[in-house]
mmCIF file of C-alpha atoms and ligand atoms in Angstrom:
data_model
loop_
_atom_site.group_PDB
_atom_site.id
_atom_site.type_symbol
_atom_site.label_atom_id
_atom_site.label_comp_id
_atom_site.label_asym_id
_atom_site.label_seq_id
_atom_site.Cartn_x
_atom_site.Cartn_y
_atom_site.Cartn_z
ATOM 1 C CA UNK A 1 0.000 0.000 0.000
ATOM 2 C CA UNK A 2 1.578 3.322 -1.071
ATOM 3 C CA UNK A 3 0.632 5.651 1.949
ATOM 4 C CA UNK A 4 2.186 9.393 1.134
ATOM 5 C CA UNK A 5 4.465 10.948 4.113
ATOM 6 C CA UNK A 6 2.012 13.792 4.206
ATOM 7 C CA UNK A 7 -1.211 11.326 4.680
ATOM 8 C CA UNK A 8 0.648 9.653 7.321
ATOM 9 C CA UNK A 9 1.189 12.555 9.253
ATOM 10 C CA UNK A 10 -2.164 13.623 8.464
ATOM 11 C CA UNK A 11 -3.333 10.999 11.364
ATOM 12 C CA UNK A 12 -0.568 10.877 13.656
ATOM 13 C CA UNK A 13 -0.797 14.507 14.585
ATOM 14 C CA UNK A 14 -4.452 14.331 15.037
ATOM 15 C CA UNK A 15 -3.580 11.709 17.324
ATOM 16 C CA UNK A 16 -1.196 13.914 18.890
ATOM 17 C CA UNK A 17 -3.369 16.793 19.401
ATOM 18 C CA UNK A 18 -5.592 14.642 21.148
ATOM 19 C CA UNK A 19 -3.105 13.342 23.497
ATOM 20 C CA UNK A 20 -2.131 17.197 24.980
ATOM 21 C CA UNK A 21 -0.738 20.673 23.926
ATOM 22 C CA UNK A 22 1.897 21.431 22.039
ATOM 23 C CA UNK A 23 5.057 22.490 23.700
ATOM 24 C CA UNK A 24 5.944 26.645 23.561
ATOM 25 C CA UNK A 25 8.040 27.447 20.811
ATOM 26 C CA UNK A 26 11.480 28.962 22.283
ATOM 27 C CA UNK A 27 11.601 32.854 22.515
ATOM 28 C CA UNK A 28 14.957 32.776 21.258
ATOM 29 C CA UNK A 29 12.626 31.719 17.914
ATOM 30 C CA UNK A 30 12.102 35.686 17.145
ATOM 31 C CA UNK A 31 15.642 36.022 16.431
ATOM 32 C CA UNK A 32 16.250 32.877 14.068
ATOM 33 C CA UNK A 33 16.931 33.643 10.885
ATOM 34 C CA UNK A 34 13.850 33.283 8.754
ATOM 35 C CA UNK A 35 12.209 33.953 5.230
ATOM 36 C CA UNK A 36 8.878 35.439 4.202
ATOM 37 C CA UNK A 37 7.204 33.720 1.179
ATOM 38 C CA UNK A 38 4.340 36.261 -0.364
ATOM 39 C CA UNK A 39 2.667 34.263 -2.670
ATOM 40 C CA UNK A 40 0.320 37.320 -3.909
ATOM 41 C CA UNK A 41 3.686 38.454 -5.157
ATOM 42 C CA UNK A 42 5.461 35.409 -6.586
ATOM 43 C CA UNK A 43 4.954 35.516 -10.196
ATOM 44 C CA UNK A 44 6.739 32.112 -11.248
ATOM 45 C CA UNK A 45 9.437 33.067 -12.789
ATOM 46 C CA UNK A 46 11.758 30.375 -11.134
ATOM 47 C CA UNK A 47 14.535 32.836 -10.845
ATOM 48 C CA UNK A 48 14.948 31.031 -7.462
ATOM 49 C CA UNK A 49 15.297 27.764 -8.530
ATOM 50 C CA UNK A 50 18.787 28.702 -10.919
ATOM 51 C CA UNK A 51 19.798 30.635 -8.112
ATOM 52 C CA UNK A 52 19.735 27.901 -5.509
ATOM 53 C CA UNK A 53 21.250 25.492 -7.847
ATOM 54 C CA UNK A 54 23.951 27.994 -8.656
ATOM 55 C CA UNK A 55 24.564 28.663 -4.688
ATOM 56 C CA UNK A 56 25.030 24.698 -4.039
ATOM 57 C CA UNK A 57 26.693 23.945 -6.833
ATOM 58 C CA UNK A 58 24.257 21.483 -8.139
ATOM 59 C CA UNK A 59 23.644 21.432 -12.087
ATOM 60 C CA UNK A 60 21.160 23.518 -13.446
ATOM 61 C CA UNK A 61 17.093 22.707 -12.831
ATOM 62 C CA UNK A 62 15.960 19.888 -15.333
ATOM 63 C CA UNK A 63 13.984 22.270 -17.411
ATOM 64 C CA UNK A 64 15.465 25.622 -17.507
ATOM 65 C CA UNK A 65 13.240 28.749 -15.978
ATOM 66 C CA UNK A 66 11.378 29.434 -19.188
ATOM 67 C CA UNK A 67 9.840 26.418 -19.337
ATOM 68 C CA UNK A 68 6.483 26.314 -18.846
ATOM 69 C CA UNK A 69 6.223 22.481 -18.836
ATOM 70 C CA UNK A 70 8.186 22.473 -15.196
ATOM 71 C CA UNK A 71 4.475 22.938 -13.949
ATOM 72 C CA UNK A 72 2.359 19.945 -15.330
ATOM 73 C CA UNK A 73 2.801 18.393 -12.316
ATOM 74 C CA UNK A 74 3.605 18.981 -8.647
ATOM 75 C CA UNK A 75 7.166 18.952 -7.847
ATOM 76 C CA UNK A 76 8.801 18.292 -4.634
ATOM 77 C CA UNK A 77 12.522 18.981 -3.421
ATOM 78 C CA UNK A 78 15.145 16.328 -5.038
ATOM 79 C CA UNK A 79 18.815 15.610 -4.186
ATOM 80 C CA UNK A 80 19.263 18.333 -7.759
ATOM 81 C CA UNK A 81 17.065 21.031 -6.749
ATOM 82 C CA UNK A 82 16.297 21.713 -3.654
ATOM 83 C CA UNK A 83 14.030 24.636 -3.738
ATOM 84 C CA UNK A 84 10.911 24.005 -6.875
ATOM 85 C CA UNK A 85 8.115 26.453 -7.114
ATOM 86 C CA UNK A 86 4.841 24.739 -7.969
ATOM 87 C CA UNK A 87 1.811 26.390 -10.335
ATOM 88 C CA UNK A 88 -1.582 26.032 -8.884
ATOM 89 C CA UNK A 89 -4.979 27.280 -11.036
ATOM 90 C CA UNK A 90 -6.929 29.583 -9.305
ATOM 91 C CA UNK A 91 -6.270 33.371 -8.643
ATOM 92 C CA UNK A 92 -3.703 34.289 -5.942
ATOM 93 C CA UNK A 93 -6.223 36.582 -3.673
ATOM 94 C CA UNK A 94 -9.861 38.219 -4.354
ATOM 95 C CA UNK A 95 -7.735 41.211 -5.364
ATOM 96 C CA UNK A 96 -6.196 39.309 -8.051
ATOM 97 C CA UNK A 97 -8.696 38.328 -10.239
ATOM 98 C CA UNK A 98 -6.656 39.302 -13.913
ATOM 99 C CA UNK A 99 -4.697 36.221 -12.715
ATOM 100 C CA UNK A 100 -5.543 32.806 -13.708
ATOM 101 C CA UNK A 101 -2.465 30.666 -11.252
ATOM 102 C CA UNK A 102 -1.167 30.805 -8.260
ATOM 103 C CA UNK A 103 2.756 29.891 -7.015
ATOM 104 C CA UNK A 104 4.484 28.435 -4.421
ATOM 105 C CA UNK A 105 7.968 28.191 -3.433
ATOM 106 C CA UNK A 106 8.816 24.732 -1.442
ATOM 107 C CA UNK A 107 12.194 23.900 0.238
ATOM 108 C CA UNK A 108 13.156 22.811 3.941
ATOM 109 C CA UNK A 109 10.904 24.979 6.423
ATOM 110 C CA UNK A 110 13.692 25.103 9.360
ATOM 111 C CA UNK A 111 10.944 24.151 11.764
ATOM 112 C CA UNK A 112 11.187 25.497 15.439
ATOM 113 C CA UNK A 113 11.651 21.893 16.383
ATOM 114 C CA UNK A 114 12.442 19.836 13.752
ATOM 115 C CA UNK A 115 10.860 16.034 13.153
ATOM 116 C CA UNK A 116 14.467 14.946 10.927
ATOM 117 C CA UNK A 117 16.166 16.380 13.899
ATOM 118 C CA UNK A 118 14.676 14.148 16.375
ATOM 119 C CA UNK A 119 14.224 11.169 14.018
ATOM 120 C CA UNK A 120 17.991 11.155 13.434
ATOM 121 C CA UNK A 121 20.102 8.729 15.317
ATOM 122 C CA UNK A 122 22.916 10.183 15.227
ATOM 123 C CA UNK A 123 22.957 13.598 15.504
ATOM 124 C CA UNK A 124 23.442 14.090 11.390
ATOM 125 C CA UNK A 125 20.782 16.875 11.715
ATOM 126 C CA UNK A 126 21.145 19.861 13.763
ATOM 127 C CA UNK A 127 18.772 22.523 14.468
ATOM 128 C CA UNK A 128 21.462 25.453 14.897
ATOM 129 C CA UNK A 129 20.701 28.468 17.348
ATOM 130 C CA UNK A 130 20.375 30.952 14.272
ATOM 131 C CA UNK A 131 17.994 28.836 12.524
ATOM 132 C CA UNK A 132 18.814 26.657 9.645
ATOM 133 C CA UNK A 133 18.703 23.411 10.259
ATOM 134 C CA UNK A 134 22.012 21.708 9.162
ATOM 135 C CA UNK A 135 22.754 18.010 7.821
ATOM 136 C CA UNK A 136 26.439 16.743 8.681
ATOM 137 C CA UNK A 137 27.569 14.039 5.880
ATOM 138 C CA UNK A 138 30.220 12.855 7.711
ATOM 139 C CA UNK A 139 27.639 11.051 10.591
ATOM 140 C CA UNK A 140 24.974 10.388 8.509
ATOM 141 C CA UNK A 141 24.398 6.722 8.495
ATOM 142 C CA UNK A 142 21.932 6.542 5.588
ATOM 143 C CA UNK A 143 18.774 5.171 7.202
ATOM 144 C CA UNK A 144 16.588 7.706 5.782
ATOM 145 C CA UNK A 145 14.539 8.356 8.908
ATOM 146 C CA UNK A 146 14.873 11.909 8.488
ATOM 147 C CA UNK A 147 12.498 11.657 4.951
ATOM 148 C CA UNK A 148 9.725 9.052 6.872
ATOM 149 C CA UNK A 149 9.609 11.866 9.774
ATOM 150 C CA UNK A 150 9.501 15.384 7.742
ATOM 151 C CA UNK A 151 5.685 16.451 7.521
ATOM 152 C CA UNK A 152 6.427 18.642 4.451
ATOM 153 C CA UNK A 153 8.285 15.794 2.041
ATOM 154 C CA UNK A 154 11.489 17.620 2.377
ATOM 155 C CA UNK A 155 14.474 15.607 2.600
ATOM 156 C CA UNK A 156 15.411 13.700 -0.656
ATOM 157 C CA UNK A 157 18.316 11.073 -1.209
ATOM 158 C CA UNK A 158 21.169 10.645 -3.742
ATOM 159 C CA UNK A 159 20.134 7.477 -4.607
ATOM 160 C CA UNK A 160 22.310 8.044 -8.370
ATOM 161 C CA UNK A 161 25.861 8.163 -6.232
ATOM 162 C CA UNK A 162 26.527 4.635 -5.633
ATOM 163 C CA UNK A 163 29.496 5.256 -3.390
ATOM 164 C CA UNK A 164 28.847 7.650 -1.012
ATOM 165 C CA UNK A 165 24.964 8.949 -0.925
ATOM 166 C CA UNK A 166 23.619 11.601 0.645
ATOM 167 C CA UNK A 167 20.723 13.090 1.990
ATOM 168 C CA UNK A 168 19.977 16.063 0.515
ATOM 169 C CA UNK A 169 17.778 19.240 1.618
ATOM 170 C CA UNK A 170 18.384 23.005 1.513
ATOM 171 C CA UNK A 171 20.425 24.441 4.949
ATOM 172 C CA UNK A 172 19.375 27.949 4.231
ATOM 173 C CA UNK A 173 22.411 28.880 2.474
ATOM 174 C CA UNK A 174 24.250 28.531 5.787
ATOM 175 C CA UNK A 175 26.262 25.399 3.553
ATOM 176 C CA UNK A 176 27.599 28.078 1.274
ATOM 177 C CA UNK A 177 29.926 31.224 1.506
ATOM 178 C CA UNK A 178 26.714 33.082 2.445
ATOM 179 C CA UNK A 179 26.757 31.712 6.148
ATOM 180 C CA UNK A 180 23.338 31.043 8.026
ATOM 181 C CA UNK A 181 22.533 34.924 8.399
ATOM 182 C CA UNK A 182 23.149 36.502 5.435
ATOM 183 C CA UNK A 183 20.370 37.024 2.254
ATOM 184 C CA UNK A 184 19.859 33.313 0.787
ATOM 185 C CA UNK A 185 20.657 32.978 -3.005
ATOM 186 C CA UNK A 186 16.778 32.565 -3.851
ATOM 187 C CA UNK A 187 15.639 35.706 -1.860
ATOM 188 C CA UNK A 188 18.456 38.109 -3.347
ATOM 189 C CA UNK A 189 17.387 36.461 -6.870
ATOM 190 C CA UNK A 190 14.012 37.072 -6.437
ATOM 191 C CA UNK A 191 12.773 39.772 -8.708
ATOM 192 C CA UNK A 192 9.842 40.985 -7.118
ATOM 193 C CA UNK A 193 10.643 40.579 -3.487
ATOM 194 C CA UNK A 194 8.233 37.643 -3.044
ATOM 195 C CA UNK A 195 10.869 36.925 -0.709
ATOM 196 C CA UNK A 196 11.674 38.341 2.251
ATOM 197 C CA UNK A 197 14.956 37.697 4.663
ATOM 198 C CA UNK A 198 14.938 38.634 7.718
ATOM 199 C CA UNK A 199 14.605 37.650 11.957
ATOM 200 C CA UNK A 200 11.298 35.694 12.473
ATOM 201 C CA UNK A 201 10.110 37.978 15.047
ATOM 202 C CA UNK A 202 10.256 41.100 12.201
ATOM 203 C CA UNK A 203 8.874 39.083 9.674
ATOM 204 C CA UNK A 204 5.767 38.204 11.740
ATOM 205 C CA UNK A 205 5.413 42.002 12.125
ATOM 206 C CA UNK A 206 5.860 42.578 8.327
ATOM 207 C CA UNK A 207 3.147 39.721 7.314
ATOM 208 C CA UNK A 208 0.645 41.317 9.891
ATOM 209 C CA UNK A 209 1.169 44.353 8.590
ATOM 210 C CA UNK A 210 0.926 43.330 5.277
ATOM 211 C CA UNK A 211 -2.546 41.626 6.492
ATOM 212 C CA UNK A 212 -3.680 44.153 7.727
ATOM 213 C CA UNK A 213 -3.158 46.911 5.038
ATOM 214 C CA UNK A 214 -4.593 44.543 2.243
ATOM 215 C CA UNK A 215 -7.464 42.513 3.823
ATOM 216 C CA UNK A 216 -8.976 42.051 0.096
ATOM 217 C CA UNK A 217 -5.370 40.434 -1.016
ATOM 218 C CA UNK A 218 -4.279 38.044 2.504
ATOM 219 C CA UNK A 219 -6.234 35.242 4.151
ATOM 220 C CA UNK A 220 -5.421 36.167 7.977
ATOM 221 C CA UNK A 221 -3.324 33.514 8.771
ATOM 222 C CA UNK A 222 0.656 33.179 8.436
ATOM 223 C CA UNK A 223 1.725 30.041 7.119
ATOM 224 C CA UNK A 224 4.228 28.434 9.434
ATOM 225 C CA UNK A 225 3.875 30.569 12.612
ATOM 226 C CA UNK A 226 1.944 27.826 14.469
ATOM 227 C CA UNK A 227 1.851 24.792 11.907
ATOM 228 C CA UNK A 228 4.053 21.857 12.989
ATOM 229 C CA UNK A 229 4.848 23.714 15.940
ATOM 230 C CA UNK A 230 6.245 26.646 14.226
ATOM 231 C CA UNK A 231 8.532 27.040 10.984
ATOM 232 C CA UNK A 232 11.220 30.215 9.657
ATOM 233 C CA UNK A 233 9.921 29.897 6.598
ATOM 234 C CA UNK A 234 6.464 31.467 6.489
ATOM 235 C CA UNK A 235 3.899 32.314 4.051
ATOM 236 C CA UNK A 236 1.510 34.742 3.235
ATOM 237 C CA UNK A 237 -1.403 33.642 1.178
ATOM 238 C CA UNK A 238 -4.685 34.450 -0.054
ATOM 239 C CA UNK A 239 -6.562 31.212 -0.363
ATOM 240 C CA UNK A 240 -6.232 28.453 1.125
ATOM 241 C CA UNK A 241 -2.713 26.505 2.041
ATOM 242 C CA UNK A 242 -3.825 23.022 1.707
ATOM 243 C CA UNK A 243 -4.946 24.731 -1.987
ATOM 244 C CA UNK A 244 -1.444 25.754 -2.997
ATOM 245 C CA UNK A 245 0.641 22.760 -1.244
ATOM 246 C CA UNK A 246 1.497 23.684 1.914
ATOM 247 C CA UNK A 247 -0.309 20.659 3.941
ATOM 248 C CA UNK A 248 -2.732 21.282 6.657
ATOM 249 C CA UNK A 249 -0.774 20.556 10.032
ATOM 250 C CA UNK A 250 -1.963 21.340 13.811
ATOM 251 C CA UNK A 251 0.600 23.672 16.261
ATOM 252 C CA UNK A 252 2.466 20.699 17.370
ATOM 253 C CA UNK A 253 5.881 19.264 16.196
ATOM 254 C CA UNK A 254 6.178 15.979 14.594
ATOM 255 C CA UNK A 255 8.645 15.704 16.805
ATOM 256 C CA UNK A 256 6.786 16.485 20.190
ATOM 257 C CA UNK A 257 4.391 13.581 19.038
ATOM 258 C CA UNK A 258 6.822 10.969 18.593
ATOM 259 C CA UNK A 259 8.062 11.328 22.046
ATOM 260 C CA UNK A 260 4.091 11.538 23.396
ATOM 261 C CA UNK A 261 3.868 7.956 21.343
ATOM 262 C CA UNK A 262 7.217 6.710 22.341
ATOM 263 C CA UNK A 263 6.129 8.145 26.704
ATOM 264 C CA UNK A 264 2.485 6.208 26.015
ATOM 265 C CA UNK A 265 4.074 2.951 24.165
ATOM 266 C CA UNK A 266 6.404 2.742 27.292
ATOM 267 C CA UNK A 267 3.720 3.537 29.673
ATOM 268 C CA UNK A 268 0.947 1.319 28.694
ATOM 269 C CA UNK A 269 2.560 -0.771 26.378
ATOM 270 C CA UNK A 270 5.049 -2.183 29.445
ATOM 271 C CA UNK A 271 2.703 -4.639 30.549
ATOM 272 C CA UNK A 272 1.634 -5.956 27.464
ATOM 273 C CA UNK A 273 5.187 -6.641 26.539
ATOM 274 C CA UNK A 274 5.876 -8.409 29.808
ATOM 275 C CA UNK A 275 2.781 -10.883 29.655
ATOM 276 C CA UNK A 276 4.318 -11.690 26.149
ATOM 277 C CA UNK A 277 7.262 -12.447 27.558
ATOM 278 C CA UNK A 278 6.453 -14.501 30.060
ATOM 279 C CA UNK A 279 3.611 -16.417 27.858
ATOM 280 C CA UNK A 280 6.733 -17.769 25.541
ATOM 281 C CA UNK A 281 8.733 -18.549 28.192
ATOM 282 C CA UNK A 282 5.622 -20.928 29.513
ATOM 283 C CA UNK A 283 5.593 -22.283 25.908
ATOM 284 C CA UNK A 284 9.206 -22.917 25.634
ATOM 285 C CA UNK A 285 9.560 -25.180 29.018
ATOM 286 C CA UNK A 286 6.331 -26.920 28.134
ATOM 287 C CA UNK A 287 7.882 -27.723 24.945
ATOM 288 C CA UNK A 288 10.745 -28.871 26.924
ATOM 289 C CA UNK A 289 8.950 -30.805 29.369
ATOM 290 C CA UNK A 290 7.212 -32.973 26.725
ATOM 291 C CA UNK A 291 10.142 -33.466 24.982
ATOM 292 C CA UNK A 292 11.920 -34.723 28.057
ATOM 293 C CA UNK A 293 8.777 -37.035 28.663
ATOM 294 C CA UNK A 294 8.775 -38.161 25.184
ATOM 295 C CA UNK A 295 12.187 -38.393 23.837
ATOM 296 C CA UNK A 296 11.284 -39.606 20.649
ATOM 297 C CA UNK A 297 9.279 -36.099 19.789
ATOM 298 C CA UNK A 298 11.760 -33.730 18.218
ATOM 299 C CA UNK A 299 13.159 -31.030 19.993
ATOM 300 C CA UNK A 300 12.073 -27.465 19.521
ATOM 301 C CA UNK A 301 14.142 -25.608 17.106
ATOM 302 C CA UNK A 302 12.850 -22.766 16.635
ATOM 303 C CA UNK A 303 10.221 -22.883 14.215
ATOM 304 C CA UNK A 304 13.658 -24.303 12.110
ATOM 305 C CA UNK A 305 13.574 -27.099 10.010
ATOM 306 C CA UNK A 306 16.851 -29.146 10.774
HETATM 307 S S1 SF4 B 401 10.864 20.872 6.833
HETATM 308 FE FE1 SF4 B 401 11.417 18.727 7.183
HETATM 309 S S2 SF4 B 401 13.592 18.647 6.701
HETATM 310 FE FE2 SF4 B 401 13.104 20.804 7.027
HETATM 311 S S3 SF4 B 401 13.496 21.186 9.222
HETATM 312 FE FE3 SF4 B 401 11.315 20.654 9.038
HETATM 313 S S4 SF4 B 401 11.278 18.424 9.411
HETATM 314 FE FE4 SF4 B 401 13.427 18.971 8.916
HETATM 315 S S1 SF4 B 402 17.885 29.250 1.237
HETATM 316 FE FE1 SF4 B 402 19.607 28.679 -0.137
HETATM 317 S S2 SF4 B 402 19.501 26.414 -0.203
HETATM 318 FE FE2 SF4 B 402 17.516 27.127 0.607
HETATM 319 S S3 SF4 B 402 16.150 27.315 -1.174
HETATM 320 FE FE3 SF4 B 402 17.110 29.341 -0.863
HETATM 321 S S4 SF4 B 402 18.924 29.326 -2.177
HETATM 322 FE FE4 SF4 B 402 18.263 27.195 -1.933
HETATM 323 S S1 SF4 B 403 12.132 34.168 -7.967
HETATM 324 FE FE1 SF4 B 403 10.500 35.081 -6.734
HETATM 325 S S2 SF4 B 403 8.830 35.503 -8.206
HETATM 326 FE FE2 SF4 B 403 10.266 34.105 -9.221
HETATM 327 S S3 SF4 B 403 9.407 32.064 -8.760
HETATM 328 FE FE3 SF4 B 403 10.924 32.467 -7.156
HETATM 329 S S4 SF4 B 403 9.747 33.376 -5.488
HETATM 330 FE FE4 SF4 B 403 8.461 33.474 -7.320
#
């Protein structure tokens, strides 16, 4: 059965919202770095894409920026392109009505608390103090629990390099000369500042403002200020997220609900465990006992033909 990531997480964070609340995103989260995605601005030019690829050093995007046919289908972050911006019919905002599509940027949101981060083993994945959330080659191990866990279908995986793959995912530039607090590539290619850099406390201020001085344009809601427990990459919008890609998430971290499941599986799932236990251990010297009784019967192996 092919279950998507997305659908997956769909359920287990409903779960987790019914278990209890959401743990308080840090305050230190106003100052990480952050980026501002105004979709009522983003005119699909791809600019972005070229410049990402040209920041990591990655070959240029399959189909080059003028091509239209990049949109016939929904793209998603690969190990050669890790920003895509997707085309959606349907005007941006109510304001917007000479437009027939909407776009969307995707790449890594840098959540507050990140569900690679705590599926990681390891330590391979870091969520640094100025934001981006980092990926270390050198102790990844290659299980590819980082792509199961990420609610937004981020991580991808060299599976082309037979020798030494990689998980792949944007680091918010912080990989490249830039360094995690300067303008990303995509935002300073951007050319009409449908991206925004900045600390995620100011950008809150500048997408409520923004909300506020065009309520015919923006949906009141900022994508990524509460969703999976908070993200540095938000977005403004003017119809609905789940309508443009971004998937519908409650204000808890994947990675808060993992350790609920993990705290309840312990819990209640103890006992369980230990009558299982024990039952086998009743079967195996019963097993033994007739055996003794009977020598001719053979002797358990296991299940394991001899
Ligand atoms: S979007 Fe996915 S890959 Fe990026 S920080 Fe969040 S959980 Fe990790
Ligand atoms: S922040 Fe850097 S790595 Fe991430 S999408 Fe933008 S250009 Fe690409
Ligand atoms: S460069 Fe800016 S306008 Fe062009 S696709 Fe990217 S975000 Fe949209």
């Amino acid at each position: 059965m092919n279950i998507r990531r997305r659908d997956f997480f769909k359920v287990a964070l409903a779960s987790a919202a019914a278990v209890g609340p959401a743990r308080a995103a840090s305050n230190d989260a106003v100052q990480q770095a952050a980026c501002l995605v105004d979709t009522a601005l983003c005119i699909g030019c791809r600019k972005c894409e070229e410049a990402c690829n040209r920041a990591n050093a990655l070959p240029g995007p399959d189909r080059p920026a003028d091509h239209r046919t990049a949109f016939c289908g929904e793209r998603r972050p690969t190990d050669r392109a890790l920003t895509v911006v997707n085309q959606y019919p349907g005007t941006p905002s109510r304001d917007q009505r000479h437009r027939r599509e909407t776009y969307a940027k995707v790449q890594c949101m840098h959540c507050l608390d990140p569900a690679c981060v705590s599926a990681c083993i390891v330590g391979a994945l870091t969520k640094s103090e100025a934001g981006p959330v980092r990926y270390d080659a050198r102790i990844c191990l290659g299980c590819r629990y980082c792509m199961v866990a990420c609610p937004f279908e981020i991580p991808a995986y060299q599976y082309r390099e037979a020798l030494a793959p990689r998980v792949v995912k944007c680091e918010f530039c912080a990989n490249t000369s830039r360094g995690p607090t300067a303008n990303p590539a995509c935002a300073e290619a951007c050319p009409v500042e449908a991206l925004v850099f900045g600390q995620r406390g100011d950008l809150l201020r500048l997408a409520r403002q923004r909300i506020a001085d065009r309520p015919d344009r923006y949906l009141d809601i900022i994508y990524g200020e509460r969703e999976g427990g908070g993200t540095c990459w938000l977005y403004l919008v003017g119809r609905s997220p789940s309508e443009i890609g971004l998937p519908e998430l409650p204000g808890i971290s994947p990675a808060r609900l993992t350790e609920k499941l993990q705290h309840t599986v312990f819990r209640y799932g103890a006992l369980p465990l230990a009558a299982y236990g024990a039952l086998g251990a009743l079967m195996w010297h019963s097993r033994r006992r007739e055996q003794r009784a009977d020598p001719t019967r053979p002797a358990d192996t296991g299940g394991r033909a001899r």
